XYZ file of C-alpha atoms in Angstrom:
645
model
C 0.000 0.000 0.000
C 0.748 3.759 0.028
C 3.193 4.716 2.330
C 1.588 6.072 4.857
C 3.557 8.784 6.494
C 1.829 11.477 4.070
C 1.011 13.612 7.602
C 4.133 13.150 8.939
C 6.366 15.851 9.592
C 10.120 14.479 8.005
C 12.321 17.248 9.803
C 12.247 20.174 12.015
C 13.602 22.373 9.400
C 10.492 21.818 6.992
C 7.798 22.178 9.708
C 9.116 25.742 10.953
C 8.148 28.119 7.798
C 4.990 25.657 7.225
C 3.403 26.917 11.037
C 3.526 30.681 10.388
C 0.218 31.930 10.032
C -2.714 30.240 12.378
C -3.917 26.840 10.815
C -6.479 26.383 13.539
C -8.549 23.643 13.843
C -10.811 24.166 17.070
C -11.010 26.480 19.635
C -8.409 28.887 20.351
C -5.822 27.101 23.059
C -4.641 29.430 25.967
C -1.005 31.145 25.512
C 0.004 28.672 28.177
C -0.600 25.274 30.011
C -2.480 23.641 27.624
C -3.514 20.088 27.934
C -3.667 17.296 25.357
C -4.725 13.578 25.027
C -2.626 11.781 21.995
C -4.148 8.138 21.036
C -1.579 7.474 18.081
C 1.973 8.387 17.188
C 2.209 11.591 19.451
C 2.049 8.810 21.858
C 5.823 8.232 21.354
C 8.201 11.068 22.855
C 10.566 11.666 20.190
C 7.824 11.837 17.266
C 5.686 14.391 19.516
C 9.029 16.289 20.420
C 9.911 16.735 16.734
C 6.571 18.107 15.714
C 6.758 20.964 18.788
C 10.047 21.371 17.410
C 11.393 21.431 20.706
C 12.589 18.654 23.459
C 9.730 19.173 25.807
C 11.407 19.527 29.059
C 8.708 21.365 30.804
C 5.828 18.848 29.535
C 4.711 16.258 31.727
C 2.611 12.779 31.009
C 0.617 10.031 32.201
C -0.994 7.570 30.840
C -4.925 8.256 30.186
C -8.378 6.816 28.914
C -10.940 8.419 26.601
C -13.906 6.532 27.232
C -17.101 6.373 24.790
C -14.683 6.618 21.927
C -13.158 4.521 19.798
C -9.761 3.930 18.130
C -10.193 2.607 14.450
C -6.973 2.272 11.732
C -6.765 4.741 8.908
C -6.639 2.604 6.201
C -3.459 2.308 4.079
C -1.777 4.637 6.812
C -0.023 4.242 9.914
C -1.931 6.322 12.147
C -5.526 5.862 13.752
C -8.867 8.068 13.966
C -10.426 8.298 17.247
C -13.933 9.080 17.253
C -17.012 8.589 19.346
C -17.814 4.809 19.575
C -21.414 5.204 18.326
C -20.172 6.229 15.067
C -17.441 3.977 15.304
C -20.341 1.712 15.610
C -21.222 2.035 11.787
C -17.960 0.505 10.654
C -17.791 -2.038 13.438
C -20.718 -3.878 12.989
C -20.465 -6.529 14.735
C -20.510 -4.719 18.422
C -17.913 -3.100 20.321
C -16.520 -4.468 23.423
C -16.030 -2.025 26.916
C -12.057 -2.001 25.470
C -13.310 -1.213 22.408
C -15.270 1.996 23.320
C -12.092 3.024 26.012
C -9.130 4.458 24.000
C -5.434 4.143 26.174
C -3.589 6.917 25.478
C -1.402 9.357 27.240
C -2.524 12.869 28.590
C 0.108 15.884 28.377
C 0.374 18.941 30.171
C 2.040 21.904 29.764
C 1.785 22.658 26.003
C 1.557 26.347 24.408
C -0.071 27.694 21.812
C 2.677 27.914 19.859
C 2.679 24.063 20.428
C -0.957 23.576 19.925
C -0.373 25.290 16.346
C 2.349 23.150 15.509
C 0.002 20.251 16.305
C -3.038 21.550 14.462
C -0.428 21.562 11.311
C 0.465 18.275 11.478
C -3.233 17.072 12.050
C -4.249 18.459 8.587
C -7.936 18.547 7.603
C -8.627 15.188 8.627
C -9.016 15.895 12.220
C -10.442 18.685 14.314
C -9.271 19.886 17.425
C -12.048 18.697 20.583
C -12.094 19.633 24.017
C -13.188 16.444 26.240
C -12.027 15.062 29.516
C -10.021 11.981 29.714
C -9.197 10.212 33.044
C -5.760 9.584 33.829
C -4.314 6.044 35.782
C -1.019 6.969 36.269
C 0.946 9.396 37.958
C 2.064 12.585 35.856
C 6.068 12.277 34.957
C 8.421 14.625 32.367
C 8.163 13.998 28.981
C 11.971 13.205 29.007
C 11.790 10.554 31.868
C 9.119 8.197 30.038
C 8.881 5.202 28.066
C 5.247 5.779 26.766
C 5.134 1.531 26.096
C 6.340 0.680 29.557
C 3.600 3.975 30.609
C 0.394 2.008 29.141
C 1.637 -1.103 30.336
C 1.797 -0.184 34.239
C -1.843 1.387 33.478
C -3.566 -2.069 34.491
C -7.663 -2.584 34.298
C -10.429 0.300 32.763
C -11.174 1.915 35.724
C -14.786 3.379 36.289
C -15.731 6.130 33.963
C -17.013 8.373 37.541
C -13.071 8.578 38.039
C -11.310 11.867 38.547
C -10.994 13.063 35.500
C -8.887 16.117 33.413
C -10.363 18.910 31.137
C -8.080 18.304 27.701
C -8.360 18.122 23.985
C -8.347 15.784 21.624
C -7.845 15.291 17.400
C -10.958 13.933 16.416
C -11.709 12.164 13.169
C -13.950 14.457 11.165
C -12.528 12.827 7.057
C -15.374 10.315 5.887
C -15.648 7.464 7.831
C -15.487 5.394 4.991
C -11.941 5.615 5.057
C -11.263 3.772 8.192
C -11.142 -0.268 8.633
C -12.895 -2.353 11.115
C -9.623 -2.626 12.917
C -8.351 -1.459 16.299
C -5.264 0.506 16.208
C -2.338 -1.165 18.442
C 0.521 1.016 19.456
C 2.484 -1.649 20.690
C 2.099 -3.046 16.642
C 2.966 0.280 15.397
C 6.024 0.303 17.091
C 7.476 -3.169 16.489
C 5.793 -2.378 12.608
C 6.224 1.701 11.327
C 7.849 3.556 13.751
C 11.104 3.586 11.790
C 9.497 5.257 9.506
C 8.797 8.325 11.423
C 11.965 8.316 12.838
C 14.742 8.503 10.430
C 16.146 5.725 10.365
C 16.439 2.684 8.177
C 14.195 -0.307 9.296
C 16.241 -3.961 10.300
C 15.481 -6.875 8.103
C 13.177 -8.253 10.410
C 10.748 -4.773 10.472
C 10.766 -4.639 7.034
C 9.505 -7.591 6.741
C 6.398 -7.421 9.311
C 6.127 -4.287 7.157
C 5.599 -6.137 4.054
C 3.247 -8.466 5.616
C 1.492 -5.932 7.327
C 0.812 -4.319 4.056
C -0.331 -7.567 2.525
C -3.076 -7.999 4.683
C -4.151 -4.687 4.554
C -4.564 -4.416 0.773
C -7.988 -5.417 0.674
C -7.400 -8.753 2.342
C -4.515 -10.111 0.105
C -1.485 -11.879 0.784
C 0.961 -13.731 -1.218
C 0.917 -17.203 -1.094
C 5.139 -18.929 -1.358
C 3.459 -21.798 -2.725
C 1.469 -20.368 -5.264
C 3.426 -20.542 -8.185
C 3.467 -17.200 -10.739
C 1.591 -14.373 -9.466
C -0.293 -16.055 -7.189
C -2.807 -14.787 -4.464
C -4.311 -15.584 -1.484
C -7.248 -13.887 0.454
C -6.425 -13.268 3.708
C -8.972 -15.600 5.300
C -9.729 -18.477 6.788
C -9.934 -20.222 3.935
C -6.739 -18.859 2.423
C -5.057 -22.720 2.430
C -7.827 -23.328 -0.391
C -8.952 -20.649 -2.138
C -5.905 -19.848 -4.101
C -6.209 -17.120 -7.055
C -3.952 -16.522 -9.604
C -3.566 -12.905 -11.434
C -6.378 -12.722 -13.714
C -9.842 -11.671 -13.825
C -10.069 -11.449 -10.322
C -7.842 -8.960 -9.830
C -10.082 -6.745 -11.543
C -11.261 -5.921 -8.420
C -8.021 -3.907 -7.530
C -8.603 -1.178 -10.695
C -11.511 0.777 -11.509
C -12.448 -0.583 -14.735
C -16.049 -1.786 -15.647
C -16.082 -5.649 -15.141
C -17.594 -6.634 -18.456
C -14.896 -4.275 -20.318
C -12.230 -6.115 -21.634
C -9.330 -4.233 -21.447
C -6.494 -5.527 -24.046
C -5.023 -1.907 -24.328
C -3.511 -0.394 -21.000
C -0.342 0.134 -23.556
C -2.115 3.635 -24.465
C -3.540 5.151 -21.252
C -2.553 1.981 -18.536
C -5.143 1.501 -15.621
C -4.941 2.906 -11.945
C -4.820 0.844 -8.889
C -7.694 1.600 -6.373
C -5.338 1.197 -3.784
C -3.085 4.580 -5.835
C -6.849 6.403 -6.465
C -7.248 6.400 -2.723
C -3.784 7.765 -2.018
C -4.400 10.327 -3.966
C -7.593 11.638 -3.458
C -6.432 12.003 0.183
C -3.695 14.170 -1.651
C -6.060 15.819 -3.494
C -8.620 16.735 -0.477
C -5.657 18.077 1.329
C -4.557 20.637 -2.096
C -7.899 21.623 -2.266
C -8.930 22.337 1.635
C -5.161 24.087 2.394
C -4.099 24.858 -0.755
C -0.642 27.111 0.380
C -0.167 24.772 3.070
C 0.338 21.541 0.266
C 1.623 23.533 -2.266
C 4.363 25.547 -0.282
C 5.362 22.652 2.277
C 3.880 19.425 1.854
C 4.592 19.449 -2.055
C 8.660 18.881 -1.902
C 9.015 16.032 0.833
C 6.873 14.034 -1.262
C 8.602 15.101 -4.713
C 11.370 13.826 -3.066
C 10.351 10.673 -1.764
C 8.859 10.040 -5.719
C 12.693 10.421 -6.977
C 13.947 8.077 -4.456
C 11.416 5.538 -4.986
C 11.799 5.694 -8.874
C 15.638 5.905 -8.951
C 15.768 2.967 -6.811
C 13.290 1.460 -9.783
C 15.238 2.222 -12.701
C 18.650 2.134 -11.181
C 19.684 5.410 -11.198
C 21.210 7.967 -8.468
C 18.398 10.344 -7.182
C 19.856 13.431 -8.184
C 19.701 11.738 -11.742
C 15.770 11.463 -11.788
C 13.414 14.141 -11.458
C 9.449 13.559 -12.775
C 7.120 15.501 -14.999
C 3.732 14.411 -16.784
C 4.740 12.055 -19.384
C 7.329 10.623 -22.088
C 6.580 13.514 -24.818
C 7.339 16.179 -22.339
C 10.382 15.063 -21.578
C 11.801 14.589 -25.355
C 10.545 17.905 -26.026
C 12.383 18.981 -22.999
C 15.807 17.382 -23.784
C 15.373 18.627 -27.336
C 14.908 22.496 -26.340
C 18.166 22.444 -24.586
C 19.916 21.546 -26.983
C 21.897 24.602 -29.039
C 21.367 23.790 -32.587
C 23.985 24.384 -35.022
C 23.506 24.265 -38.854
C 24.608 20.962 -40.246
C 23.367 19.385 -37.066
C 21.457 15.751 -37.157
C 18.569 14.639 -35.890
C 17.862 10.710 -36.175
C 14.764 9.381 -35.621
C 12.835 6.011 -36.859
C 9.872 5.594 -38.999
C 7.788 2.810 -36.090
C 8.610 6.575 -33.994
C 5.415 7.463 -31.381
C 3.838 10.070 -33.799
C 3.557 12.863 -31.212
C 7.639 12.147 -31.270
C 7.804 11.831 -34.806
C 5.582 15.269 -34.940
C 8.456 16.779 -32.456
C 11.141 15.762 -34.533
C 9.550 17.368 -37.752
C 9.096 20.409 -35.248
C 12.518 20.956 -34.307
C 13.954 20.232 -38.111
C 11.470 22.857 -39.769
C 11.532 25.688 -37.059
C 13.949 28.920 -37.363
C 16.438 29.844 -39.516
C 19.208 27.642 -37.831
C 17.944 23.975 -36.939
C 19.244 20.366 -37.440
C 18.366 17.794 -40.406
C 15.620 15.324 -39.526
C 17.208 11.999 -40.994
C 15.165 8.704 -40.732
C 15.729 4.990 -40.323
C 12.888 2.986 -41.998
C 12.201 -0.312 -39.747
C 9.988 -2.791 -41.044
C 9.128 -5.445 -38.977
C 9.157 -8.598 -38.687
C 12.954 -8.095 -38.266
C 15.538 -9.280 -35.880
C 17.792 -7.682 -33.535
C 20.775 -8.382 -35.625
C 19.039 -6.958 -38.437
C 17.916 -3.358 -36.495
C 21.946 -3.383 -35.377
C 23.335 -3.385 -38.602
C 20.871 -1.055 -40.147
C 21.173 1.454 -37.136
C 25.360 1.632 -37.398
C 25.736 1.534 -41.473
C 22.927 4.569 -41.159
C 25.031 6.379 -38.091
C 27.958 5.805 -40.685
C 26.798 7.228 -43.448
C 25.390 10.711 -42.241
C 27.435 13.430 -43.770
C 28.596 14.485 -40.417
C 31.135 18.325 -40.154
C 33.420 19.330 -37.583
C 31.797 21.236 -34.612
C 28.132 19.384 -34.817
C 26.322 16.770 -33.560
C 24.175 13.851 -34.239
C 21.246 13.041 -31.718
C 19.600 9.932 -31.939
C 15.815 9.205 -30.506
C 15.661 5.840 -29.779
C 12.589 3.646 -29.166
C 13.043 1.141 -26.186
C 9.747 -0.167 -27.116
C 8.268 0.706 -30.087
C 4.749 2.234 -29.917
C 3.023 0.632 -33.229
C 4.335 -2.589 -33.570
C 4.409 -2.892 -29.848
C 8.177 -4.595 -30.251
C 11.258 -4.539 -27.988
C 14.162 -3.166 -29.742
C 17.699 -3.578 -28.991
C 18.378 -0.062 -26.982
C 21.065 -0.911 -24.661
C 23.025 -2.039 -27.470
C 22.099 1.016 -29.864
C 23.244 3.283 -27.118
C 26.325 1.573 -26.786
C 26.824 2.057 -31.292
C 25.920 5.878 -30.194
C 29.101 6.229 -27.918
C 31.104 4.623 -30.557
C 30.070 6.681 -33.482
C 29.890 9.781 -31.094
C 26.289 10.486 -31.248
C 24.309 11.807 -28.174
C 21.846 9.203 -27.406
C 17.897 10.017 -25.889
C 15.638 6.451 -25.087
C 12.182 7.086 -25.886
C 11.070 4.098 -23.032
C 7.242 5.768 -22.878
C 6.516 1.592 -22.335
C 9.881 1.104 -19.908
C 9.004 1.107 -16.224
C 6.578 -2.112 -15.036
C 6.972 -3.251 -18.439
C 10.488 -3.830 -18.377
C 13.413 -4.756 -16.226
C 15.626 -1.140 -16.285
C 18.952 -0.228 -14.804
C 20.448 2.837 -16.442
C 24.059 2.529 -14.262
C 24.591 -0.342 -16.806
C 23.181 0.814 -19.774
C 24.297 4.712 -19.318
C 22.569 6.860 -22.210
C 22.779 10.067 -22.602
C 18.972 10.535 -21.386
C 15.784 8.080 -20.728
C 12.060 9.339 -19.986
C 9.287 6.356 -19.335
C 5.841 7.501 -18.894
C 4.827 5.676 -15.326
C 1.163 5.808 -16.196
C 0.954 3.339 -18.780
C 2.683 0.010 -17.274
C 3.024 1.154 -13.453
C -0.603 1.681 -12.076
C -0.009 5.709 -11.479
C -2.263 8.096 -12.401
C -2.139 9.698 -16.237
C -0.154 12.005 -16.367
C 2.859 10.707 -14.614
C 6.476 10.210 -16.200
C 10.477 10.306 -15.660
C 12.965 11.684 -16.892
C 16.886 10.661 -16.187
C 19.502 12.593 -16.582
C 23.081 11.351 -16.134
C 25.127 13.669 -14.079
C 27.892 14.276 -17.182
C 25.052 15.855 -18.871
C 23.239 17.931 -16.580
C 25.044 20.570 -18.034
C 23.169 20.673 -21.006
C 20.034 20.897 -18.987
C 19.543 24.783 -18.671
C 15.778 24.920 -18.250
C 12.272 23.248 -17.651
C 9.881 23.143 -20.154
C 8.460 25.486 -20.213
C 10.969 28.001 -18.502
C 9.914 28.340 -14.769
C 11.532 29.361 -11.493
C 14.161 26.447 -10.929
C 16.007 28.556 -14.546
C 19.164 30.510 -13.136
C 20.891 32.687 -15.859
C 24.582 31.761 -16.872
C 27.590 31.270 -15.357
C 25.574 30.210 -12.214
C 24.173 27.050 -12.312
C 20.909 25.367 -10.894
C 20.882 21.989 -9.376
C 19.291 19.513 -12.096
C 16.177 18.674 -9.810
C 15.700 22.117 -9.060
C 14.821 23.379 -12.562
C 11.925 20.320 -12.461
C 11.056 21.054 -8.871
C 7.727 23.796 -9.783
C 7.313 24.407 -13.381
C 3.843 26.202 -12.728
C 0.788 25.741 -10.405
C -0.792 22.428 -11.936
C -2.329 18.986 -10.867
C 0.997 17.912 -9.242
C -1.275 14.833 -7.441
C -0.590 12.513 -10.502
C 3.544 12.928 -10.001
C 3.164 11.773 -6.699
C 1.023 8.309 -7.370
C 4.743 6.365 -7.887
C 4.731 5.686 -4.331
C 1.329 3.900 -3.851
C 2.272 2.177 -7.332
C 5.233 0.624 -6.292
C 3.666 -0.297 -2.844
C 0.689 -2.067 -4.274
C 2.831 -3.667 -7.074
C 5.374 -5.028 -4.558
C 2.498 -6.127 -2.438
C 0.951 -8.169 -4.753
C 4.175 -10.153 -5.649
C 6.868 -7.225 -7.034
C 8.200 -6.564 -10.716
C 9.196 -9.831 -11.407
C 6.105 -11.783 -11.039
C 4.041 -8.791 -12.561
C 6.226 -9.151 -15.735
C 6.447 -12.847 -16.116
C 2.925 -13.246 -15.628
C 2.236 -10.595 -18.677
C 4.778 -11.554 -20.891
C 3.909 -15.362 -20.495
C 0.182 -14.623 -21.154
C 1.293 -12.144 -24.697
C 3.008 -14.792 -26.227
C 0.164 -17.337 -25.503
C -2.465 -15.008 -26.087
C -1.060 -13.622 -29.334
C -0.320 -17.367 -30.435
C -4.412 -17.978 -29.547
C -5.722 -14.858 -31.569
C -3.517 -15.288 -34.520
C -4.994 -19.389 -34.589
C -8.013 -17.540 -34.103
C -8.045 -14.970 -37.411
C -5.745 -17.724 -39.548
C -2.514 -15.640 -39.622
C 0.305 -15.813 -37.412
C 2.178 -13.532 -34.532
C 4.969 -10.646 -35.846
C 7.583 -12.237 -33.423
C 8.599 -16.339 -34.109
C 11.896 -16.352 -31.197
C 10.826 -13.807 -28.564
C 13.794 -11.387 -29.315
C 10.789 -8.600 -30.253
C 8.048 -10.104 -27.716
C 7.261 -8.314 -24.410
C 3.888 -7.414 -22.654
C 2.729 -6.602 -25.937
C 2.018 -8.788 -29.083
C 1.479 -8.031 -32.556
C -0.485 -10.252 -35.052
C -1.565 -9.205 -38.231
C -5.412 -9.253 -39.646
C -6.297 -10.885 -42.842
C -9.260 -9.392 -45.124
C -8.819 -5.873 -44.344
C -8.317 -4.163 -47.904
C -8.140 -0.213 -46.906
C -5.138 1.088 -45.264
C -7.286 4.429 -44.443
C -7.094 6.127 -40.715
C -10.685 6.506 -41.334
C -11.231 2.632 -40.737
C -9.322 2.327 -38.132
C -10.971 4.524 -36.244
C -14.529 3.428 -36.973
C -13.227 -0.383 -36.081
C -11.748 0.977 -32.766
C -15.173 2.797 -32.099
C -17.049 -0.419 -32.874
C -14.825 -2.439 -30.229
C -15.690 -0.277 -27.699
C -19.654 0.600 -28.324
C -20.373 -2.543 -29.560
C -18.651 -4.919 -28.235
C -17.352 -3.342 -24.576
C -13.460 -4.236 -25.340
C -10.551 -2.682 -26.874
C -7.037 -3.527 -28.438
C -5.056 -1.183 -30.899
C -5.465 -1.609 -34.465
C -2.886 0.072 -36.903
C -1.541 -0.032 -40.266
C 2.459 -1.337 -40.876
C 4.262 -2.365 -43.667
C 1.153 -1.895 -46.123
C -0.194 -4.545 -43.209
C -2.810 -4.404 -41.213
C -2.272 -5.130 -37.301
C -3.724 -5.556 -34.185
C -1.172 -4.816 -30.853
C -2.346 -6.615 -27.821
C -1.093 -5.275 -24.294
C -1.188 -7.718 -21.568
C -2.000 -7.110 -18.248
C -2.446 -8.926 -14.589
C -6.220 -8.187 -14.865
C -6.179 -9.894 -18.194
C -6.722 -14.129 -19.152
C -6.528 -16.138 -22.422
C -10.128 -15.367 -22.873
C -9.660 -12.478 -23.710
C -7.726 -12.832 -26.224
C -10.232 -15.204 -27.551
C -13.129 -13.028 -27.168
C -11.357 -10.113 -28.977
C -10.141 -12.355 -31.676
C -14.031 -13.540 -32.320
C -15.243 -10.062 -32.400
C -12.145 -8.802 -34.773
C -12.656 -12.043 -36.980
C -16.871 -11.068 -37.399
C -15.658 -7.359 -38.247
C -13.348 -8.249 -40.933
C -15.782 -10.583 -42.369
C -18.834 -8.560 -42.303
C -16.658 -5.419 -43.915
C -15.413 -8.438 -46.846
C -18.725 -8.728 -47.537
């Protein structure tokens, strides 16, 4: 699941600017002597010092019970909702115990409004700010003398509710309740389970595993089963021993798709996880209630938690990544960097994405001084020996002069046919014939295994949205550090652009380009948590690319012709296989047969004209089976006969 320390304040440093300026959520506290009941991670000393920004020695604590409320688990986060039990009631159906509606927690006195403020800012919207009376069971101690576990632990049996009793406040849930589980929050879990999170400090093997678990069973009640074989899933139930699923249509249930549709297409516009919609709309409510508060301070922690989760993804160094909203942004970005020289080349590839192609044609045809588009014509089927030897004698022959420069775009998949080239190697025939080298990977990341210290070009972008499970737009874009030089600007210019001979740090130019929807940038997180909860990157891609080449084999038996790839050197999550009995090679009926797919029939899958040929590209996904294939096959075989005849 998401990572779920989206409230928490990372360092003292970032929370000090973000408090200026009253964020209150409830009454006004008193300048002094305020008293507060904590129920979740203010419970622990050093998380509640860092958010007052100061070590508390004046404070003292004991431990405390809010009776006729209840503590439930946020879901997908680390921290609980307390709220009054008979609402708590309406997610708990099945009765609450006297434990149940009595929340343990710790009581604190001393706090200031300067305190209180600090508080009401890490709180957010989600909570408001409550007076109530608690009743404490132990005696009061300073904050620096206590162990808050070894606190609650002493405090023994509920005692009556008539006890002596202290005038405080508490947080209060006030978010939908929707968004809480059935559970009971347990500190003692949280901190053999999260706490390293919210501390700074790198979890031991052991908590990262309970960490992984943990997350398992909290994604909707799935957990991975060892010996389940390839993508394999098991509800976390009682029955889990015996009611093994495997990735297919019932993982449907994890996206937002329609269940009849039959998707055969994420390759264009991919499909979102629930588990990353939630994440986000939390995002999004918080942007929209607080809008200085997200954009100002709560924007760059997560930014940079993205980079480190997607350079860890691709291989990279942080400082090497930085995101923006999809593949084409980035070329064009690389591209108006560049200072263009006359006799300058541009290389592109005829099976080029058209909005690339489009941008190449752009860059060739625009101002007096610009480079000289020069194409590689690929028709496939083709091997990679084939693409290899075609790619250096064309490098070889451009008419190159002293003082320019060739730059090559360079498909890591192709778009239309969906086909793996050979771009490592291509890169590598760049350096040699001193070309600069840009990997168009829009299908790269959760499509393919990437690790850019090996293959080192000279820059890679991969849209996230189509193969990851973020939401659209979402993309990278690595730099290498020996080239950050040539990186001068965003696109388009924005406030990270310093003017010559200073220079920017590389992230910094990407860091705010403008005041847009920056919710989508920050989805990698949830992505790669619900991904590596559901098995990781390997058994995501085996499963897809096992099911395209059986799938493609089935639909080409299917419509009597036979897949583009024969030895898997082309093959990934996508597969190509051409249709017999179409006779116009005219956008027009493309577009009417796409239309038909999806009004009529309630499916998709690309259709698209090569080599005088006309295709179909299947893209293969967890959600998808062999049916599938079978049912789009049917539907394409009635369409081409019915337009025969």
């Amino acid at each position: 699941m998401a990572s779920s320390n989206i409230k928490g304040i990372t360092d003292e440093a970032q929370l000090e600017p973000a408090v200026r300026g009253s964020v209150w959520l409830g009454p006004e506290p008193a300048t002094e002597g305020n008293t507060a009941f904590f129920y979740g991670t203010l419970m622990h000393p050093k998380i509640l010092k860092r958010v007052i920004t100061h070590k508390g020695a004046e404070l003292e604590v004991a431990a405390a019970i809010l009776f006729d409320h209840t503590r439930l688990h946020v879901k997908h986060c680390d921290y609980p909702a307390v709220l009054p039990s008979d609402i708590a009631g309406q997610v708990i159906t099945d009765g609450l115990s006297d434990d149940d509606r009595a929340v343990r927690g710790v009581v604190v006195k001393g706090l200031t409004s300067r305190d209180v403020e600090c508080l009401d800012v890490f709180e957010g919207d989600e909570y408001s700010r409550n007076e109530v009376v608690c009743t404490p069971i132990t005696e009061f101690k300073k904050l620096s003398a206590v162990d808050t576990q070894q606190l609650l632990a002493k405090s023994g049996a509920l005692p009556s509710p008539s006890s002596v009793t202290v005038s405080t406040f508490v947080y209060k849930w006030k978010a939908p309740i929707t968004r809480l589980s059935s559970e009971i929050w347990n500190y003692d879990r949280f901190l053999e389970e999260k706490v390293w999170r919210w501390l700074d400090r790198e979890p031991t093997d052991e908590e990262q595993q309970e960490d992984m678990t943990r997350q398992r069973l909290d994604m909707q009640g799935i957990i991975i089963a060892p010996e389940g074989g390839e993508g394999a899933i098991l509800p976390a139930s009682d029955d889990a021993k015996t009611e093994a699923i495997t990735f297919g249509h019932p993982t449907k249930k994890y996206f937002g798709f329609a269940q009849e549709y039959v998707n055969l297409n994420c390759g264009s516009f991919g499909g979102v996880a629930k588990a990353v919609t939630e994440y986000c709309d939390v995002l999004a409510r918080r942007a929209e209630e607080r809008p200085d508060l997200f954009f100002r301070f709560d924007y760059i922690p997560l930014l940079t938690q993205t980079r480190e989760r997607v350079a860890e993804l691709i291989g990279a160094e942080v400082d090497e990544v930085v995101v923006m909203q999809n593949a084409t942004h980035a070329i064009n970005t690389i591209l108006h960097n560049f200072e263009w020289k006359d006799g300058d080349i541009l290389v592109g590839f005829s099976t080029s994405y058209y909005a690339v192609a489009r941008t190449l044609n752009f860059f060739t045809e625009h101002g007096s001084i610009h480079p000289t588009l020069s194409t590689i014509p690929l028709r496939f089927p083709t091997s990679h020996a084939e693409i290899l030897k075609q790619f250096r004698e064309h490098l070889q022959s451009l008419p190159k002069q002293a003082g320019t420069k060739v730059v090559v775009v360079i498909d890591a998949i192709a778009s239309n046919p969906g086909v793996t080239l050979p771009w490592e190697e291509m890169v590598k025939i760049c350096k040699e014939e001193n070309a600069w080298s840009i990997v168009d990977a829009a299908h790269g990341v959760g499509i393919t295994p990437v690790n850019l210290r090996e293959s080192q070009p000279d820059f890679w972008t991969s849209n996230c949205h189509k193969w990851l499970y973020t939401k659209r737009g979402c993309g990278v874009l690595y730099v290498p550090r020996r080239n950050h030089r040539v990186i001068r600007t965003s696109f388009p210019t924005s406030w990270g652009y310093v003017s010559p001979p200073d220079v920017q740090e590389f992230h910094k130019i990407f860091d705010w380009t403008g005041t847009n929807d920056l919710v989508p940038l920050l989805s990698i997180i949830p992505a790669l948590d619900f991904r590596q909860s559901i098995g990781g990157e390997k058994k995501i891609m085996d499963y897809c690319d096992k099911l395209a080449e059986k799938g493609g084999k089935r639909m080409a038996e299917i419509l009597g012709t036979e897949v583009m790839d024969h030895n898997g050197e082309l093959l990934n999550a996508m597969v190509d296989v051409p249709q017999n009995g179409l006779l116009k090679d005219h956008l027009a009926l493309s577009q009417a047969m796409m239309q038909d797919l999806l009004t009529d029939h309630d499916c998709f899958v690309a259709v698209f004209i090569h080599d005088e040929k006309w295709w179909i590209r299947a893209s293969t996904q967890i959600w998808n089976e062999i049916s599938d294939f079978e049912y789009v096959a049917e539907v394409l075989k009635r369409m081409c006969q019915e337009r025969r005849s």
